[in-house]
Coordinates of C-alpha atoms and ligand atoms in Angstrom, one line a residue:
I1 CA 52.6 110.5 1.0
E2 CA 51.8 111.6 -2.6
R3 CA 50.1 108.3 -3.2
L4 CA 48.1 108.5 0.0
R5 CA 47.1 112.0 -0.9
G6 CA 45.9 110.8 -4.3
R7 CA 43.9 107.9 -2.9
L8 CA 42.3 110.0 -0.2
S9 CA 41.2 112.7 -2.6
K10 CA 37.5 112.3 -1.8
S11 CA 37.9 112.6 1.9
R12 CA 40.4 115.4 1.4
S13 CA 38.0 117.6 -0.4
A14 CA 34.9 116.8 1.7
F15 CA 36.6 116.7 5.0
G16 CA 40.2 118.1 5.2
Q17 CA 39.8 121.0 2.8
S18 CA 36.3 121.9 4.1
L19 CA 37.6 122.1 7.6
L20 CA 40.6 124.3 6.5
G21 CA 38.2 126.6 4.7
L22 CA 35.8 126.9 7.7
L23 CA 38.6 127.5 10.2
G24 CA 40.0 130.3 8.0
A25 CA 42.2 132.5 10.2
G26 CA 40.7 131.1 13.3
D27 CA 38.0 133.7 14.1
L28 CA 34.8 131.7 13.7
D29 CA 31.3 132.7 14.5
E30 CA 28.8 130.3 15.9
D31 CA 27.3 129.4 12.5
S32 CA 30.8 128.4 11.3
W33 CA 31.4 126.2 14.4
Q34 CA 28.1 124.5 13.6
D35 CA 29.4 123.9 10.0
V36 CA 32.7 122.5 11.4
E37 CA 30.6 120.1 13.6
D38 CA 28.4 119.1 10.6
T39 CA 31.5 118.5 8.4
L40 CA 33.0 116.1 11.0
L41 CA 29.7 114.3 11.5
V42 CA 29.2 113.9 7.7
A43 CA 32.7 112.5 7.4
D44 CA 31.7 109.7 9.8
L45 CA 33.7 110.8 12.9
G46 CA 30.8 110.0 15.1
A47 CA 29.2 112.3 17.8
A48 CA 31.6 111.7 20.6
T49 CA 34.8 112.2 18.6
T50 CA 33.3 115.2 16.8
A51 CA 32.3 116.9 20.1
E52 CA 35.8 116.4 21.5
I53 CA 37.6 117.7 18.4
V54 CA 35.4 120.8 18.2
E55 CA 36.0 121.6 21.9
K56 CA 39.7 121.1 21.5
L57 CA 39.8 123.3 18.4
R58 CA 37.9 126.1 20.1
S59 CA 40.1 126.2 23.1
E60 CA 43.4 125.8 21.2
L61 CA 42.5 128.5 18.7
S62 CA 41.7 130.9 21.5
V63 CA 44.5 130.0 23.9
R64 CA 47.1 130.4 21.2
A65 CA 45.4 133.5 19.9
V66 CA 45.5 132.2 16.4
R67 CA 45.3 134.9 13.7
T68 CA 46.4 133.4 10.5
S69 CA 45.2 130.5 8.4
A70 CA 48.7 128.9 8.6
E71 CA 48.4 128.9 12.4
A72 CA 44.9 127.5 12.2
R73 CA 46.1 124.7 10.0
T74 CA 48.8 123.8 12.5
V75 CA 46.3 123.6 15.3
L76 CA 43.9 121.5 13.2
R77 CA 46.7 119.2 12.3
E78 CA 47.7 118.7 15.9
V79 CA 44.2 118.2 17.2
L80 CA 43.4 115.6 14.5
I81 CA 46.6 113.7 15.1
E82 CA 46.0 113.7 18.8
A83 CA 42.5 112.4 18.2
L84 CA 44.0 109.4 16.3
A85 CA 46.6 108.7 18.9
T86 CA 46.6 105.4 20.8
D87 CA 48.5 104.4 23.8
G88 CA 51.7 102.3 23.5
D89 CA 50.0 99.0 23.8
R90 CA 47.7 99.8 20.9
A91 CA 50.3 101.3 18.7
V92 CA 51.0 99.9 15.3
R93 CA 53.6 97.2 15.5
A94 CA 55.2 95.2 12.9
L95 CA 53.6 91.9 12.1
P96 CA 55.4 89.1 14.0
H97 CA 57.4 86.4 12.2
G98 CA 59.2 83.3 13.2
S99 CA 62.9 83.0 13.7
G100 CA 65.6 81.0 15.4
D101 CA 66.4 77.3 15.4
D102 CA 63.0 76.1 16.5
K103 CA 61.5 78.5 14.0
K104 CA 57.8 78.4 14.0
P105 CA 55.8 80.5 11.6
A106 CA 53.8 83.5 12.8
V107 CA 50.2 82.8 12.3
V108 CA 47.8 85.6 11.1
L109 CA 44.1 85.0 10.8
V110 CA 42.3 87.4 8.4
A111 CA 38.7 87.8 9.3
G112 CA 35.8 89.9 8.1
V113 CA 32.4 89.8 6.4
N114 CA 32.3 88.8 2.8
G115 CA 32.7 91.7 0.4
T116 CA 34.8 93.8 2.8
G117 CA 38.0 93.0 0.9
K118 CA 39.2 90.2 3.1
T119 CA 40.7 87.9 0.3
T120 CA 42.2 90.9 -1.5
T121 CA 43.8 92.1 1.7
T122 CA 45.2 88.7 2.4
G123 CA 46.8 88.7 -1.1
K124 CA 48.2 92.2 -0.7
L125 CA 49.6 91.4 2.7
A126 CA 51.3 88.3 1.3
R127 CA 52.9 90.6 -1.3
V128 CA 54.1 93.1 1.3
L129 CA 55.6 90.3 3.5
V130 CA 57.3 88.6 0.5
A131 CA 58.7 92.0 -0.5
Q132 CA 60.2 92.2 3.0
G133 CA 62.0 88.9 2.4
R134 CA 59.6 86.7 4.3
E135 CA 58.4 83.3 3.2
V136 CA 54.7 83.2 3.3
L137 CA 52.1 80.4 3.1
L138 CA 48.5 81.1 2.5
G139 CA 45.6 79.2 3.9
A140 CA 42.4 79.4 1.8
A141 CA 39.9 78.7 4.6
D142 CA 37.1 80.7 3.1
T143 CA 35.6 77.5 1.7
F144 CA 32.1 78.9 1.4
R145 CA 32.8 81.4 -1.3
A146 CA 33.7 79.2 -4.3
A147 CA 35.9 81.9 -5.9
A148 CA 37.8 82.8 -2.8
A149 CA 40.4 80.1 -3.0
D150 CA 41.1 80.7 -6.7
Q151 CA 41.3 84.4 -6.1
L152 CA 43.9 83.7 -3.3
Q153 CA 45.7 81.3 -5.6
T154 CA 46.1 84.1 -8.2
W155 CA 47.7 86.4 -5.6
A156 CA 49.9 83.6 -4.4
D157 CA 51.1 82.7 -7.9
R158 CA 52.1 86.3 -8.4
V159 CA 54.3 86.4 -5.3
G160 CA 55.4 82.8 -5.4
A161 CA 53.7 81.6 -2.2
E162 CA 52.3 78.2 -1.6
V163 CA 48.5 77.9 -0.9
V164 CA 46.8 75.2 1.2
R165 CA 43.2 74.8 0.2
G166 CA 40.4 72.5 0.9
K167 CA 37.6 71.2 -1.2
E168 CA 34.6 73.5 -1.7
G169 CA 32.5 73.3 1.5
A170 CA 35.3 71.8 3.5
D171 CA 35.5 72.7 7.2
P172 CA 37.3 76.0 7.4
A173 CA 39.0 75.0 10.7
A174 CA 40.4 71.9 9.1
V175 CA 41.9 73.9 6.2
A176 CA 43.4 76.4 8.6
F177 CA 44.8 73.6 10.7
D178 CA 46.4 72.0 7.6
A179 CA 47.8 75.3 6.4
V180 CA 49.5 75.9 9.7
K181 CA 50.8 72.3 9.8
R182 CA 52.2 72.7 6.3
G183 CA 53.7 76.1 7.1
T184 CA 55.4 74.7 10.1
E185 CA 56.9 71.7 8.2
A186 CA 58.0 74.0 5.4
R187 CA 59.5 76.4 8.0
V188 CA 57.9 79.5 6.4
D189 CA 58.0 82.8 8.3
T190 CA 54.3 83.6 8.2
V191 CA 51.1 81.7 7.6
L192 CA 48.2 83.9 6.5
V193 CA 44.8 82.4 6.8
D194 CA 41.9 83.8 4.8
T195 CA 38.8 82.8 6.9
A196 CA 35.2 82.5 5.9
G197 CA 33.0 85.5 6.1
R198 CA 29.4 84.6 5.7
L199 CA 27.1 86.9 7.6
H200 CA 23.7 85.4 7.0
T201 CA 23.9 83.5 10.1
K202 CA 25.8 85.8 12.5
T203 CA 26.2 83.2 15.2
G204 CA 27.3 80.6 12.6
L205 CA 30.0 82.9 11.3
M206 CA 31.2 83.8 14.7
D207 CA 31.2 80.2 16.0
E208 CA 33.1 79.3 13.0
L209 CA 35.8 81.9 13.5
G210 CA 36.1 81.0 17.1
K211 CA 36.5 77.3 16.0
V212 CA 39.1 78.2 13.4
K213 CA 41.1 79.9 16.1
R214 CA 40.7 77.1 18.7
V215 CA 41.6 74.4 16.2
V216 CA 44.7 76.3 15.0
E217 CA 45.8 76.8 18.6
K218 CA 46.0 73.1 19.1
Q219 CA 49.3 73.3 17.3
A220 CA 50.5 76.9 17.2
K221 CA 50.0 80.3 18.7
V222 CA 47.8 82.7 16.8
D223 CA 49.8 85.9 16.6
E224 CA 47.4 88.2 15.0
V225 CA 43.7 88.3 14.2
L226 CA 43.2 91.1 11.7
L227 CA 39.6 92.2 11.1
V228 CA 38.9 93.7 7.7
L229 CA 36.3 96.5 7.7
D230 CA 34.9 98.3 4.6
A231 CA 35.3 102.0 5.3
T232 CA 32.3 102.8 3.1
T233 CA 29.9 100.9 5.4
G234 CA 30.2 103.4 8.3
Q235 CA 28.3 102.6 11.4
N236 CA 27.5 99.1 10.1
G237 CA 31.2 98.3 9.9
L238 CA 31.6 99.5 13.5
M239 CA 28.8 97.2 14.6
Q240 CA 30.3 94.3 12.8
A241 CA 33.6 94.9 14.5
R242 CA 32.1 94.9 17.9
V243 CA 30.4 91.6 17.3
F244 CA 33.7 90.1 16.0
A245 CA 35.6 91.4 19.0
E246 CA 33.2 89.6 21.3
V247 CA 34.1 86.3 19.8
V248 CA 37.9 86.5 19.2
D249 CA 40.6 88.8 20.4
V250 CA 41.0 91.0 17.4
T251 CA 44.5 92.4 17.4
G252 CA 44.3 94.9 14.5
I253 CA 41.9 96.4 12.0
V254 CA 42.4 96.7 8.3
L255 CA 40.2 99.5 7.0
T256 CA 39.6 99.0 3.2
K257 CA 38.2 101.1 0.4
L258 CA 39.3 104.4 1.9
D259 CA 39.9 105.4 -1.7
G260 CA 36.2 105.1 -2.5
T261 CA 34.8 107.2 0.2
A262 CA 34.5 110.8 1.4
K263 CA 33.8 109.5 4.8
G264 CA 37.4 108.8 5.8
G265 CA 36.6 110.1 9.2
I266 CA 35.5 106.6 10.1
V267 CA 39.2 105.9 10.9
F268 CA 38.8 108.2 13.9
Q269 CA 35.8 106.3 15.2
V270 CA 37.3 102.9 14.7
Q271 CA 40.6 103.9 16.3
R272 CA 38.9 105.5 19.4
E273 CA 35.9 103.4 20.0
L274 CA 36.9 99.8 19.3
G275 CA 40.0 99.7 21.5
V276 CA 41.8 97.9 18.6
P277 CA 44.4 99.8 16.5
V278 CA 43.9 100.4 12.8
K279 CA 47.1 98.7 11.5
L280 CA 46.6 98.8 7.7
V281 CA 44.5 100.7 5.3
G282 CA 43.3 99.6 1.8
L283 CA 43.6 102.3 -0.8
G284 CA 42.5 100.6 -4.0
E285 CA 42.2 97.3 -5.8
G286 CA 45.8 97.1 -7.0
A287 CA 48.6 95.0 -5.6
D288 CA 50.4 97.9 -4.0
D289 CA 47.3 99.5 -2.5
L290 CA 47.8 98.4 1.1
A291 CA 49.6 100.7 3.5
P292 CA 50.5 100.7 7.1
F293 CA 48.4 103.2 9.0
E294 CA 50.2 106.1 10.5
A295 CA 48.3 109.0 12.1
G296 CA 50.6 111.8 11.0
A297 CA 50.8 110.8 7.3
F298 CA 47.0 110.2 7.3
V299 CA 46.2 113.6 8.6
D300 CA 48.7 115.3 6.3
A301 CA 47.1 113.5 3.3
L302 CA 43.7 114.7 4.4
L303 CA 44.8 118.3 4.8
G304 CA 47.3 118.3 1.9
Ligands
GDP401 P1 36.0 89.3 0.5 O1 34.6 88.8 0.1 O2 35.9 90.1 1.8 O3 37.1 88.4 0.4 O4 36.2 90.5 -0.6 P2 37.2 90.6 -1.8 O5 38.6 90.5 -1.4 O6 36.8 89.7 -2.9 O7 37.0 92.1 -2.3 C1 35.7 92.6 -2.7 C2 35.9 93.7 -3.7 O8 36.4 94.8 -3.0 C3 36.8 93.4 -4.8 O9 36.3 93.9 -6.0 C4 38.1 94.1 -4.4 O10 38.9 94.4 -5.5 C5 37.6 95.3 -3.7 N1 38.5 95.9 -2.8 C6 39.2 95.3 -1.8 N2 40.0 96.2 -1.1 C7 39.8 97.4 -1.7 C8 40.3 98.7 -1.5 O11 41.0 99.0 -0.6 N3 39.8 99.7 -2.3 C9 38.9 99.5 -3.3 N4 38.5 100.5 -4.1 N5 38.4 98.2 -3.6 C10 38.9 97.2 -2.8

């Protein structure tokens, strides 16, 4: 929690602390309510979520006859956590892994537009899984960005994971297929595939991701498609996510670079509007800067 607090400091001062200051002891005039609304909008919560939160706050503060700032804080905390809640199906679940005699690896595709932190996230995730005692194999299927495979190799060397890579410009689907094949032979627990993320031809990228998934599915089930979104890109990121979701079944979102933004409220929008749970958050460039997303801890860090 301390670490989360530290990494979310920009959002905490611009969003969490501002809200606490505005709510005061709960007796707000209309101007102050307008400021609450503006604060939420500026933090990237989006119009719909902002309206819902403001309405809920107004009614709860009055129904509970809130008179102290401690009570106001409790109400704010509850309302924000509720706004982040997802139903059971969408709740965060542990990443799957293979087991048993006919052990097959869990296959996780990591998708996203270049620059969002896709390769870094794949590396960090490998580290998390290895720390949990799983054997991981990495597929370097981002064959269009020359440095991506080397970058992944560096992460893999650090944690002692094998990498399957193709030649520069190789077909990403072929590399992904080979990675899953090798992972199955080697009986690893998880195969993580870093996919290509060119955006200049949107349909090209999407076709490609769809193809990667189809080709992998010729030999194995794809257990997760994680979509990496850069939290600092706001509405743009949301739009990217909608496009991706049309092409493949995205099973989880990884929201990166939350450490670099005061607009951490984007988590609320992503969680509510995409119909896909935020499973992990990126909190920095370091090896340990990937954390599972948990609404209570997140809100506490924002208000902390
Ligand atoms: P890709 O093109 O999507 O594979 O992007 P990279 O993984 O190469 O990451 C792009 C840049 O974002 C790199 O400089 C990363 O160190 C940085 N990055 C990735 N995740 C985070 C994060 O959570 N926080 C911060 N501050 N930087 C990040």
